[in-house]
Short mmCIF file of N, CA and C and ligand atoms in Angstrom, two decimals:
data_model
loop_
_atom_site.label_atom_id
_atom_site.label_comp_id
_atom_site.label_asym_id
_atom_site.label_seq_id
_atom_site.Cartn_x
_atom_site.Cartn_y
_atom_site.Cartn_z
N MET A 712 -42.36 -39.03 -73.21
CA MET A 712 -43.06 -39.22 -74.21
C MET A 712 -44.16 -38.05 -74.50
N ASP A 713 -44.42 -37.53 -75.84
CA ASP A 713 -45.14 -36.50 -75.98
C ASP A 713 -46.78 -36.83 -76.16
N CYS A 714 -47.48 -37.00 -74.94
CA CYS A 714 -48.67 -37.47 -75.36
C CYS A 714 -49.58 -36.55 -74.47
N ILE A 715 -50.47 -35.90 -75.18
CA ILE A 715 -51.28 -34.81 -74.73
C ILE A 715 -52.33 -35.66 -73.39
N PHE A 716 -52.57 -36.72 -73.24
CA PHE A 716 -53.63 -37.44 -72.58
C PHE A 716 -52.51 -37.97 -71.02
N CYS A 717 -51.80 -38.34 -71.75
CA CYS A 717 -50.77 -38.54 -70.51
C CYS A 717 -50.28 -37.16 -69.54
N ALA A 718 -50.39 -36.12 -70.26
CA ALA A 718 -50.31 -34.67 -69.60
C ALA A 718 -51.30 -34.40 -68.89
N ILE A 719 -52.52 -34.66 -69.43
CA ILE A 719 -53.75 -34.38 -68.51
C ILE A 719 -53.80 -35.27 -67.28
N ALA A 720 -53.47 -36.77 -67.55
CA ALA A 720 -53.64 -37.50 -66.41
C ALA A 720 -52.49 -37.15 -65.38
N GLY A 721 -51.38 -36.45 -65.83
CA GLY A 721 -50.55 -36.25 -64.82
C GLY A 721 -50.67 -35.08 -64.46
N ASN A 722 -51.56 -34.32 -64.77
CA ASN A 722 -52.01 -32.85 -64.26
C ASN A 722 -51.01 -31.74 -64.85
N ALA A 723 -50.23 -32.24 -65.62
CA ALA A 723 -49.19 -31.14 -66.43
C ALA A 723 -50.10 -30.37 -67.22
N ILE A 724 -51.31 -30.59 -67.91
CA ILE A 724 -51.87 -29.65 -68.59
C ILE A 724 -53.25 -29.82 -67.95
N PRO A 725 -54.13 -28.75 -68.16
CA PRO A 725 -55.49 -28.75 -67.28
C PRO A 725 -56.43 -29.41 -68.27
N ALA A 726 -57.38 -30.02 -67.47
CA ALA A 726 -58.60 -30.27 -68.34
C ALA A 726 -59.78 -30.08 -67.46
N THR A 727 -61.29 -30.22 -68.01
CA THR A 727 -62.39 -30.15 -67.11
C THR A 727 -62.67 -31.70 -66.66
N LYS A 728 -62.04 -32.22 -65.85
CA LYS A 728 -62.44 -33.57 -65.12
C LYS A 728 -63.74 -33.69 -64.58
N VAL A 729 -64.34 -34.73 -64.91
CA VAL A 729 -65.70 -35.19 -64.27
C VAL A 729 -65.72 -36.06 -63.46
N TYR A 730 -64.50 -37.30 -63.70
CA TYR A 730 -64.71 -38.25 -62.67
C TYR A 730 -63.14 -39.11 -62.71
N GLU A 731 -62.67 -39.37 -61.24
CA GLU A 731 -61.12 -39.71 -61.47
C GLU A 731 -61.59 -40.76 -60.33
N GLU A 732 -60.49 -42.02 -60.64
CA GLU A 732 -60.27 -42.95 -59.77
C GLU A 732 -58.94 -43.49 -59.84
N ASP A 733 -58.46 -44.40 -59.25
CA ASP A 733 -56.97 -45.20 -59.28
C ASP A 733 -56.58 -44.95 -60.54
N GLN A 734 -57.24 -45.65 -61.43
CA GLN A 734 -56.57 -46.00 -62.91
C GLN A 734 -57.08 -45.37 -64.18
N ILE A 735 -58.16 -44.62 -63.56
CA ILE A 735 -59.23 -44.13 -64.65
C ILE A 735 -59.75 -42.65 -64.50
N LEU A 736 -59.63 -42.01 -65.92
CA LEU A 736 -60.07 -40.55 -65.63
C LEU A 736 -60.81 -40.21 -66.86
N ALA A 737 -61.64 -39.56 -66.40
CA ALA A 737 -62.69 -39.06 -67.35
C ALA A 737 -62.76 -37.59 -67.41
N PHE A 738 -62.73 -36.57 -68.31
CA PHE A 738 -62.79 -35.28 -68.80
C PHE A 738 -63.38 -35.03 -70.16
N MET A 739 -64.03 -33.55 -70.27
CA MET A 739 -64.86 -33.19 -71.17
C MET A 739 -63.95 -33.13 -72.39
N ASP A 740 -64.49 -33.39 -73.57
CA ASP A 740 -63.94 -33.06 -74.85
C ASP A 740 -63.71 -31.64 -75.37
N ILE A 741 -62.60 -31.31 -75.49
CA ILE A 741 -62.33 -29.73 -75.84
C ILE A 741 -63.03 -29.37 -77.03
N ASN A 742 -63.44 -30.35 -78.00
CA ASN A 742 -64.08 -29.98 -79.47
C ASN A 742 -65.37 -30.68 -79.40
N PRO A 743 -66.24 -30.50 -78.41
CA PRO A 743 -67.41 -31.27 -78.33
C PRO A 743 -68.11 -31.65 -79.71
N ALA A 744 -68.58 -32.87 -79.87
CA ALA A 744 -69.45 -33.02 -81.01
C ALA A 744 -70.73 -32.60 -80.73
N ASN A 745 -71.16 -32.76 -79.10
CA ASN A 745 -72.53 -32.01 -78.85
C ASN A 745 -72.23 -31.95 -77.33
N PRO A 746 -73.02 -30.94 -77.05
CA PRO A 746 -72.86 -30.75 -75.35
C PRO A 746 -72.75 -32.12 -74.47
N GLY A 747 -71.80 -32.07 -73.41
CA GLY A 747 -71.71 -33.23 -72.73
C GLY A 747 -70.86 -34.41 -73.37
N HIS A 748 -70.26 -34.00 -74.18
CA HIS A 748 -69.25 -34.93 -75.10
C HIS A 748 -68.02 -35.32 -73.99
N LEU A 749 -67.78 -36.29 -73.53
CA LEU A 749 -66.67 -36.56 -72.76
C LEU A 749 -65.68 -37.78 -73.04
N LEU A 750 -64.66 -37.98 -72.55
CA LEU A 750 -63.61 -39.31 -72.69
C LEU A 750 -63.50 -39.71 -71.61
N VAL A 751 -63.04 -40.90 -71.68
CA VAL A 751 -62.82 -41.89 -70.46
C VAL A 751 -61.42 -42.29 -70.99
N ILE A 752 -60.57 -42.25 -69.95
CA ILE A 752 -59.01 -42.71 -70.11
C ILE A 752 -58.37 -43.74 -69.29
N PRO A 753 -57.82 -44.64 -69.66
CA PRO A 753 -56.81 -45.16 -68.62
C PRO A 753 -55.86 -44.17 -68.35
N LYS A 754 -55.13 -43.84 -66.98
CA LYS A 754 -54.20 -42.86 -66.48
C LYS A 754 -52.78 -43.47 -67.35
N ARG A 755 -52.86 -44.83 -67.46
CA ARG A 755 -51.38 -45.27 -68.10
C ARG A 755 -51.53 -45.40 -69.46
N HIS A 756 -50.59 -45.17 -70.38
CA HIS A 756 -50.65 -44.97 -71.83
C HIS A 756 -50.71 -46.46 -72.44
N TYR A 757 -51.92 -46.18 -73.09
CA TYR A 757 -51.92 -47.39 -74.19
C TYR A 757 -52.36 -46.45 -75.49
N ARG A 758 -51.71 -47.20 -76.51
CA ARG A 758 -52.04 -46.63 -77.93
C ARG A 758 -53.44 -46.65 -78.65
N ASN A 759 -53.93 -47.64 -78.40
CA ASN A 759 -55.55 -48.13 -78.61
C ASN A 759 -55.96 -49.45 -78.38
N ILE A 760 -57.17 -49.86 -78.81
CA ILE A 760 -57.41 -50.96 -78.64
C ILE A 760 -56.79 -52.39 -79.13
N PHE A 761 -55.83 -52.15 -79.81
CA PHE A 761 -54.66 -53.20 -80.08
C PHE A 761 -53.66 -53.42 -79.10
N ASP A 762 -53.50 -52.53 -78.31
CA ASP A 762 -52.43 -52.40 -77.16
C ASP A 762 -52.99 -52.66 -75.83
N ILE A 763 -54.11 -52.16 -75.39
CA ILE A 763 -54.63 -51.97 -73.94
C ILE A 763 -55.08 -53.59 -73.77
N ASP A 764 -55.00 -53.92 -72.42
CA ASP A 764 -55.40 -54.99 -71.83
C ASP A 764 -56.99 -55.16 -71.64
N ALA A 765 -57.54 -56.42 -71.50
CA ALA A 765 -59.08 -56.83 -71.46
C ALA A 765 -59.46 -56.15 -70.36
N GLU A 766 -58.64 -56.34 -69.13
CA GLU A 766 -59.34 -55.45 -67.79
C GLU A 766 -59.05 -54.24 -67.74
N THR A 767 -58.45 -53.55 -68.41
CA THR A 767 -58.11 -52.18 -68.09
C THR A 767 -59.40 -51.60 -69.12
N ALA A 768 -59.50 -52.45 -70.28
CA ALA A 768 -60.55 -51.91 -70.96
C ALA A 768 -62.10 -51.87 -70.29
N GLY A 769 -62.18 -53.15 -69.87
CA GLY A 769 -63.31 -53.49 -68.96
C GLY A 769 -63.63 -52.28 -67.93
N LYS A 770 -62.70 -51.72 -67.24
CA LYS A 770 -62.72 -50.75 -66.25
C LYS A 770 -63.13 -49.56 -66.64
N ILE A 771 -62.66 -49.28 -68.13
CA ILE A 771 -63.21 -48.04 -68.71
C ILE A 771 -64.50 -48.01 -69.09
N MET A 772 -64.92 -49.43 -69.56
CA MET A 772 -66.40 -49.38 -69.66
C MET A 772 -67.15 -49.58 -68.60
N GLN A 773 -66.87 -49.88 -67.26
CA GLN A 773 -67.40 -49.67 -66.23
C GLN A 773 -67.80 -48.43 -65.97
N VAL A 774 -66.65 -47.62 -66.11
CA VAL A 774 -66.96 -46.11 -65.63
C VAL A 774 -67.70 -45.63 -66.72
N GLY A 775 -67.74 -45.99 -68.09
CA GLY A 775 -68.76 -45.40 -69.24
C GLY A 775 -70.06 -45.50 -68.99
N THR A 776 -70.30 -46.59 -68.23
CA THR A 776 -71.43 -46.95 -67.83
C THR A 776 -72.17 -46.01 -67.06
N GLN A 777 -71.26 -45.90 -65.87
CA GLN A 777 -71.83 -44.90 -64.66
C GLN A 777 -71.89 -43.53 -65.21
N LEU A 778 -71.01 -43.13 -66.38
CA LEU A 778 -70.97 -41.93 -66.69
C LEU A 778 -72.54 -41.69 -67.69
N ALA A 779 -72.55 -42.51 -68.36
CA ALA A 779 -73.72 -42.63 -69.24
C ALA A 779 -74.98 -42.23 -68.64
N SER A 780 -74.94 -42.82 -67.34
CA SER A 780 -76.19 -42.85 -66.45
C SER A 780 -76.31 -41.29 -65.99
N ALA A 781 -75.21 -40.86 -65.57
CA ALA A 781 -74.82 -39.14 -65.08
C ALA A 781 -75.37 -38.38 -66.12
N ILE A 782 -74.83 -38.61 -67.45
CA ILE A 782 -75.19 -37.77 -68.75
C ILE A 782 -76.65 -37.78 -68.73
N LYS A 783 -77.41 -38.98 -68.77
CA LYS A 783 -78.65 -39.25 -68.85
C LYS A 783 -79.72 -38.39 -68.02
N THR A 784 -79.47 -38.50 -66.83
CA THR A 784 -80.17 -37.80 -65.94
C THR A 784 -79.68 -36.34 -65.87
N ALA A 785 -78.66 -35.64 -66.15
CA ALA A 785 -78.13 -34.40 -66.22
C ALA A 785 -78.64 -33.66 -67.24
N LEU A 786 -78.42 -34.23 -68.70
CA LEU A 786 -78.76 -33.37 -69.89
C LEU A 786 -80.11 -34.01 -70.46
N ASN A 787 -80.64 -35.08 -70.19
CA ASN A 787 -81.84 -35.83 -70.64
C ASN A 787 -81.48 -36.02 -72.11
N PRO A 788 -80.74 -36.58 -72.75
CA PRO A 788 -80.32 -36.49 -74.32
C PRO A 788 -81.49 -37.88 -74.71
N ASP A 789 -81.65 -37.72 -76.04
CA ASP A 789 -82.40 -38.84 -76.62
C ASP A 789 -81.65 -40.17 -76.78
N GLY A 790 -80.43 -39.86 -76.73
CA GLY A 790 -79.57 -40.94 -76.93
C GLY A 790 -78.31 -40.86 -76.93
N LEU A 791 -77.16 -41.73 -76.93
CA LEU A 791 -75.77 -41.59 -76.62
C LEU A 791 -75.02 -42.59 -77.48
N ASN A 792 -73.86 -42.07 -78.20
CA ASN A 792 -72.99 -42.90 -78.88
C ASN A 792 -71.67 -43.31 -77.93
N LEU A 793 -71.46 -44.58 -78.05
CA LEU A 793 -69.73 -44.57 -77.41
C LEU A 793 -69.05 -44.85 -78.93
N LEU A 794 -67.71 -44.17 -78.74
CA LEU A 794 -67.12 -44.31 -79.98
C LEU A 794 -65.56 -44.70 -79.34
N GLN A 795 -65.02 -45.54 -79.91
CA GLN A 795 -63.44 -45.79 -79.56
C GLN A 795 -62.78 -45.86 -81.15
N SER A 796 -61.71 -44.92 -81.40
CA SER A 796 -61.35 -44.95 -82.47
C SER A 796 -59.90 -45.58 -82.41
N SER A 797 -59.59 -46.76 -83.47
CA SER A 797 -58.05 -47.00 -83.27
C SER A 797 -57.19 -46.95 -84.51
N GLU A 798 -56.48 -46.11 -84.46
CA GLU A 798 -55.34 -45.79 -85.75
C GLU A 798 -56.02 -44.89 -86.44
N SER A 799 -55.37 -43.98 -87.41
CA SER A 799 -55.73 -43.11 -88.02
C SER A 799 -56.76 -43.30 -89.15
N ALA A 800 -56.78 -44.55 -89.82
CA ALA A 800 -57.64 -45.10 -90.50
C ALA A 800 -58.87 -45.26 -90.24
N ALA A 801 -58.83 -45.12 -88.73
CA ALA A 801 -60.30 -45.29 -88.28
C ALA A 801 -60.61 -44.08 -87.24
N PHE A 802 -60.15 -42.63 -87.84
CA PHE A 802 -60.24 -41.43 -87.13
C PHE A 802 -59.37 -41.16 -85.81
N GLN A 803 -58.72 -42.09 -85.40
CA GLN A 803 -57.80 -41.80 -84.28
C GLN A 803 -57.18 -40.65 -84.64
N THR A 804 -57.04 -39.69 -83.49
CA THR A 804 -56.19 -38.47 -83.88
C THR A 804 -55.35 -38.35 -82.40
N VAL A 805 -55.58 -38.88 -81.34
CA VAL A 805 -54.75 -38.93 -80.17
C VAL A 805 -54.52 -40.48 -79.85
N PHE A 806 -53.14 -40.72 -79.77
CA PHE A 806 -52.87 -42.05 -79.86
C PHE A 806 -52.65 -42.50 -78.36
N HIS A 807 -53.55 -42.11 -77.60
CA HIS A 807 -53.42 -42.73 -76.17
C HIS A 807 -55.06 -43.10 -75.93
N PHE A 808 -55.41 -44.44 -75.80
CA PHE A 808 -56.49 -44.68 -75.41
C PHE A 808 -57.49 -44.27 -74.94
N HIS A 809 -58.98 -43.79 -75.44
CA HIS A 809 -60.03 -43.20 -74.87
C HIS A 809 -61.19 -43.52 -75.51
N LEU A 810 -62.37 -43.49 -74.72
CA LEU A 810 -63.51 -44.09 -75.15
C LEU A 810 -64.43 -42.51 -75.21
N HIS A 811 -64.90 -42.31 -76.41
CA HIS A 811 -65.95 -41.20 -76.40
C HIS A 811 -67.19 -41.54 -75.71
N LEU A 812 -67.84 -40.55 -75.13
CA LEU A 812 -69.21 -40.68 -74.70
C LEU A 812 -70.02 -39.29 -75.42
N ILE A 813 -70.79 -39.66 -76.46
CA ILE A 813 -71.47 -38.47 -76.99
C ILE A 813 -72.79 -38.77 -76.73
N PRO A 814 -73.74 -37.57 -76.03
CA PRO A 814 -75.02 -37.67 -75.73
C PRO A 814 -75.47 -36.96 -77.24
N ARG A 815 -76.59 -37.66 -77.72
CA ARG A 815 -77.35 -37.45 -78.70
C ARG A 815 -78.92 -37.07 -78.67
N TRP A 816 -79.04 -35.93 -79.53
CA TRP A 816 -80.54 -35.47 -79.80
C TRP A 816 -81.02 -35.87 -81.11
N GLU A 817 -82.31 -36.23 -81.28
CA GLU A 817 -82.77 -36.20 -82.56
C GLU A 817 -82.57 -35.37 -83.41
N ASP A 818 -82.74 -33.99 -83.07
CA ASP A 818 -82.24 -32.82 -83.98
C ASP A 818 -80.95 -32.64 -84.23
N ASP A 819 -80.26 -33.09 -83.77
CA ASP A 819 -78.91 -32.68 -83.72
C ASP A 819 -78.18 -33.10 -85.24
N THR A 820 -76.88 -32.68 -85.56
CA THR A 820 -76.44 -32.81 -86.94
C THR A 820 -75.56 -33.70 -87.12
N LEU A 821 -75.39 -34.97 -86.31
CA LEU A 821 -74.41 -35.73 -86.48
C LEU A 821 -74.74 -36.84 -87.20
N VAL A 822 -73.97 -37.55 -88.17
CA VAL A 822 -74.33 -38.54 -89.05
C VAL A 822 -73.69 -39.80 -89.02
N LEU A 823 -74.02 -40.95 -89.38
CA LEU A 823 -73.54 -42.14 -89.65
C LEU A 823 -72.67 -42.05 -90.60
N PRO A 824 -71.15 -42.64 -90.22
CA PRO A 824 -70.01 -42.45 -90.87
C PRO A 824 -70.26 -43.47 -92.28
N TRP A 825 -70.99 -44.04 -92.40
CA TRP A 825 -71.21 -45.47 -93.42
C TRP A 825 -72.74 -45.51 -93.87
N LYS A 826 -72.80 -46.06 -95.08
CA LYS A 826 -74.18 -46.05 -95.67
C LYS A 826 -74.79 -47.72 -95.65
N PRO A 827 -75.32 -48.03 -94.70
CA PRO A 827 -75.71 -49.45 -94.26
C PRO A 827 -76.23 -49.93 -95.92
N GLN A 828 -75.82 -51.06 -96.28
CA GLN A 828 -75.98 -51.75 -97.60
C GLN A 828 -76.07 -53.17 -97.23
N GLN A 829 -76.81 -54.07 -97.79
CA GLN A 829 -76.91 -55.38 -97.65
C GLN A 829 -75.48 -56.00 -98.35
N GLY A 830 -74.91 -56.99 -97.54
CA GLY A 830 -73.77 -57.68 -97.71
C GLY A 830 -73.76 -58.86 -98.33
N ASP A 831 -72.80 -59.42 -99.28
CA ASP A 831 -72.91 -60.66 -99.77
C ASP A 831 -72.85 -61.75 -98.62
N ILE A 832 -73.85 -62.53 -98.41
CA ILE A 832 -73.75 -63.46 -97.56
C ILE A 832 -72.51 -64.68 -97.28
N ASN A 833 -72.11 -65.04 -98.42
CA ASN A 833 -70.73 -65.72 -98.49
C ASN A 833 -69.73 -65.13 -97.96
N GLN A 834 -69.55 -63.67 -98.33
CA GLN A 834 -68.22 -63.08 -98.07
C GLN A 834 -68.35 -62.81 -96.76
N ILE A 835 -69.63 -62.59 -96.20
CA ILE A 835 -69.53 -62.22 -94.56
C ILE A 835 -69.39 -63.50 -94.04
N ALA A 836 -69.65 -64.71 -94.33
CA ALA A 836 -69.51 -66.01 -93.93
C ALA A 836 -67.68 -66.29 -93.94
N GLU A 837 -67.21 -65.97 -94.91
CA GLU A 837 -65.88 -66.29 -95.06
C GLU A 837 -65.06 -65.35 -94.17
N VAL A 838 -65.37 -64.17 -93.93
CA VAL A 838 -64.57 -63.35 -92.95
C VAL A 838 -64.61 -63.67 -91.57
N ALA A 839 -66.16 -64.27 -91.25
CA ALA A 839 -66.44 -64.45 -90.11
C ALA A 839 -65.40 -65.70 -89.59
N ASP A 840 -65.11 -66.52 -90.60
CA ASP A 840 -64.39 -67.86 -90.59
C ASP A 840 -62.80 -67.37 -89.97
N LYS A 841 -62.44 -66.75 -91.02
CA LYS A 841 -61.12 -66.30 -90.76
C LYS A 841 -60.93 -65.13 -89.25
N ILE A 842 -61.67 -65.02 -89.03
CA ILE A 842 -62.00 -64.08 -87.69
C ILE A 842 -61.74 -65.22 -86.28
N ARG A 843 -62.70 -66.04 -86.47
CA ARG A 843 -62.93 -67.20 -85.44
C ARG A 843 -61.55 -68.02 -85.21
N GLN A 844 -60.74 -68.00 -86.31
CA GLN A 844 -59.65 -69.00 -86.12
C GLN A 844 -58.49 -68.04 -85.47
N HIS A 845 -58.94 -66.83 -85.45
CA HIS A 845 -57.64 -66.44 -84.43
C HIS A 845 -57.93 -65.52 -83.25
N ILE A 846 -59.18 -66.25 -82.65
CA ILE A 846 -59.52 -65.53 -81.31
C ILE A 846 -58.73 -66.38 -80.14
N GLN A 847 -58.18 -65.68 -79.41
CA GLN A 847 -57.39 -66.47 -78.20
C GLN A 847 -58.13 -66.32 -77.06
P1 5GP B 1190 -59.93 -39.33 -81.60
O1 5GP B 1190 -59.87 -38.51 -82.97
O2 5GP B 1190 -58.56 -39.90 -81.22
O3 5GP B 1190 -61.02 -40.46 -81.40
O4 5GP B 1190 -60.18 -38.25 -80.43
C1 5GP B 1190 -59.50 -37.43 -79.62
C2 5GP B 1190 -60.37 -36.20 -78.98
O5 5GP B 1190 -59.57 -35.73 -78.13
C3 5GP B 1190 -60.88 -35.26 -80.07
O6 5GP B 1190 -62.13 -35.10 -79.94
C4 5GP B 1190 -60.45 -34.21 -79.55
O7 5GP B 1190 -61.28 -33.01 -79.65
C5 5GP B 1190 -60.19 -34.50 -78.25
N1 5GP B 1190 -58.97 -33.37 -77.67
C6 5GP B 1190 -57.84 -33.37 -78.35
N2 5GP B 1190 -56.87 -32.57 -77.64
C7 5GP B 1190 -57.48 -32.42 -76.36
C8 5GP B 1190 -57.00 -31.68 -75.26
O8 5GP B 1190 -55.99 -31.03 -75.08
N3 5GP B 1190 -57.90 -31.69 -74.20
C9 5GP B 1190 -59.25 -32.19 -74.16
N4 5GP B 1190 -60.08 -32.21 -73.07
N5 5GP B 1190 -59.71 -32.86 -75.46
C10 5GP B 1190 -58.88 -33.11 -76.45
ZN1 ZN B 1191 -50.29 -41.39 -73.50
#
């Protein structure tokens, strides 16, 4: 399979690793949105949130929490965004599950990709109903 993150996990191509355990790896993003931008991945290939199992996703979040704490101490950001993009409609460009940790500063240039606007309360309830019916 031609997957850049599988290649990084398998040491076939280099990356600036910051943390590694049995099933999980964290390394610096090569195009950082801000200094300290890093990615947490499962070493096994999962395409995205629609493919990964909840236990592995939980381990990634656990490591993400540890690394957020390290980033906070090391870089003293004003905040931090967690980002996980699934499918190209949601900005995914590398189709191997990854969680972005992006340190934030009050004066950085990043912006929210949507404009918060009050929704229709009935529509919101209808959509919630639809989702509720499919929780397994
Ligand atoms: P996505 O757009 O799928 O949410 O995020 C993919 C991320 O992987 C991007 O932020 C991109 O900069 C990063 N990336 C792509 N190729 C490489 C690579 O070869 N090495 C590293 N370290 N990061 C990469
Ligand atoms: Zn992969």
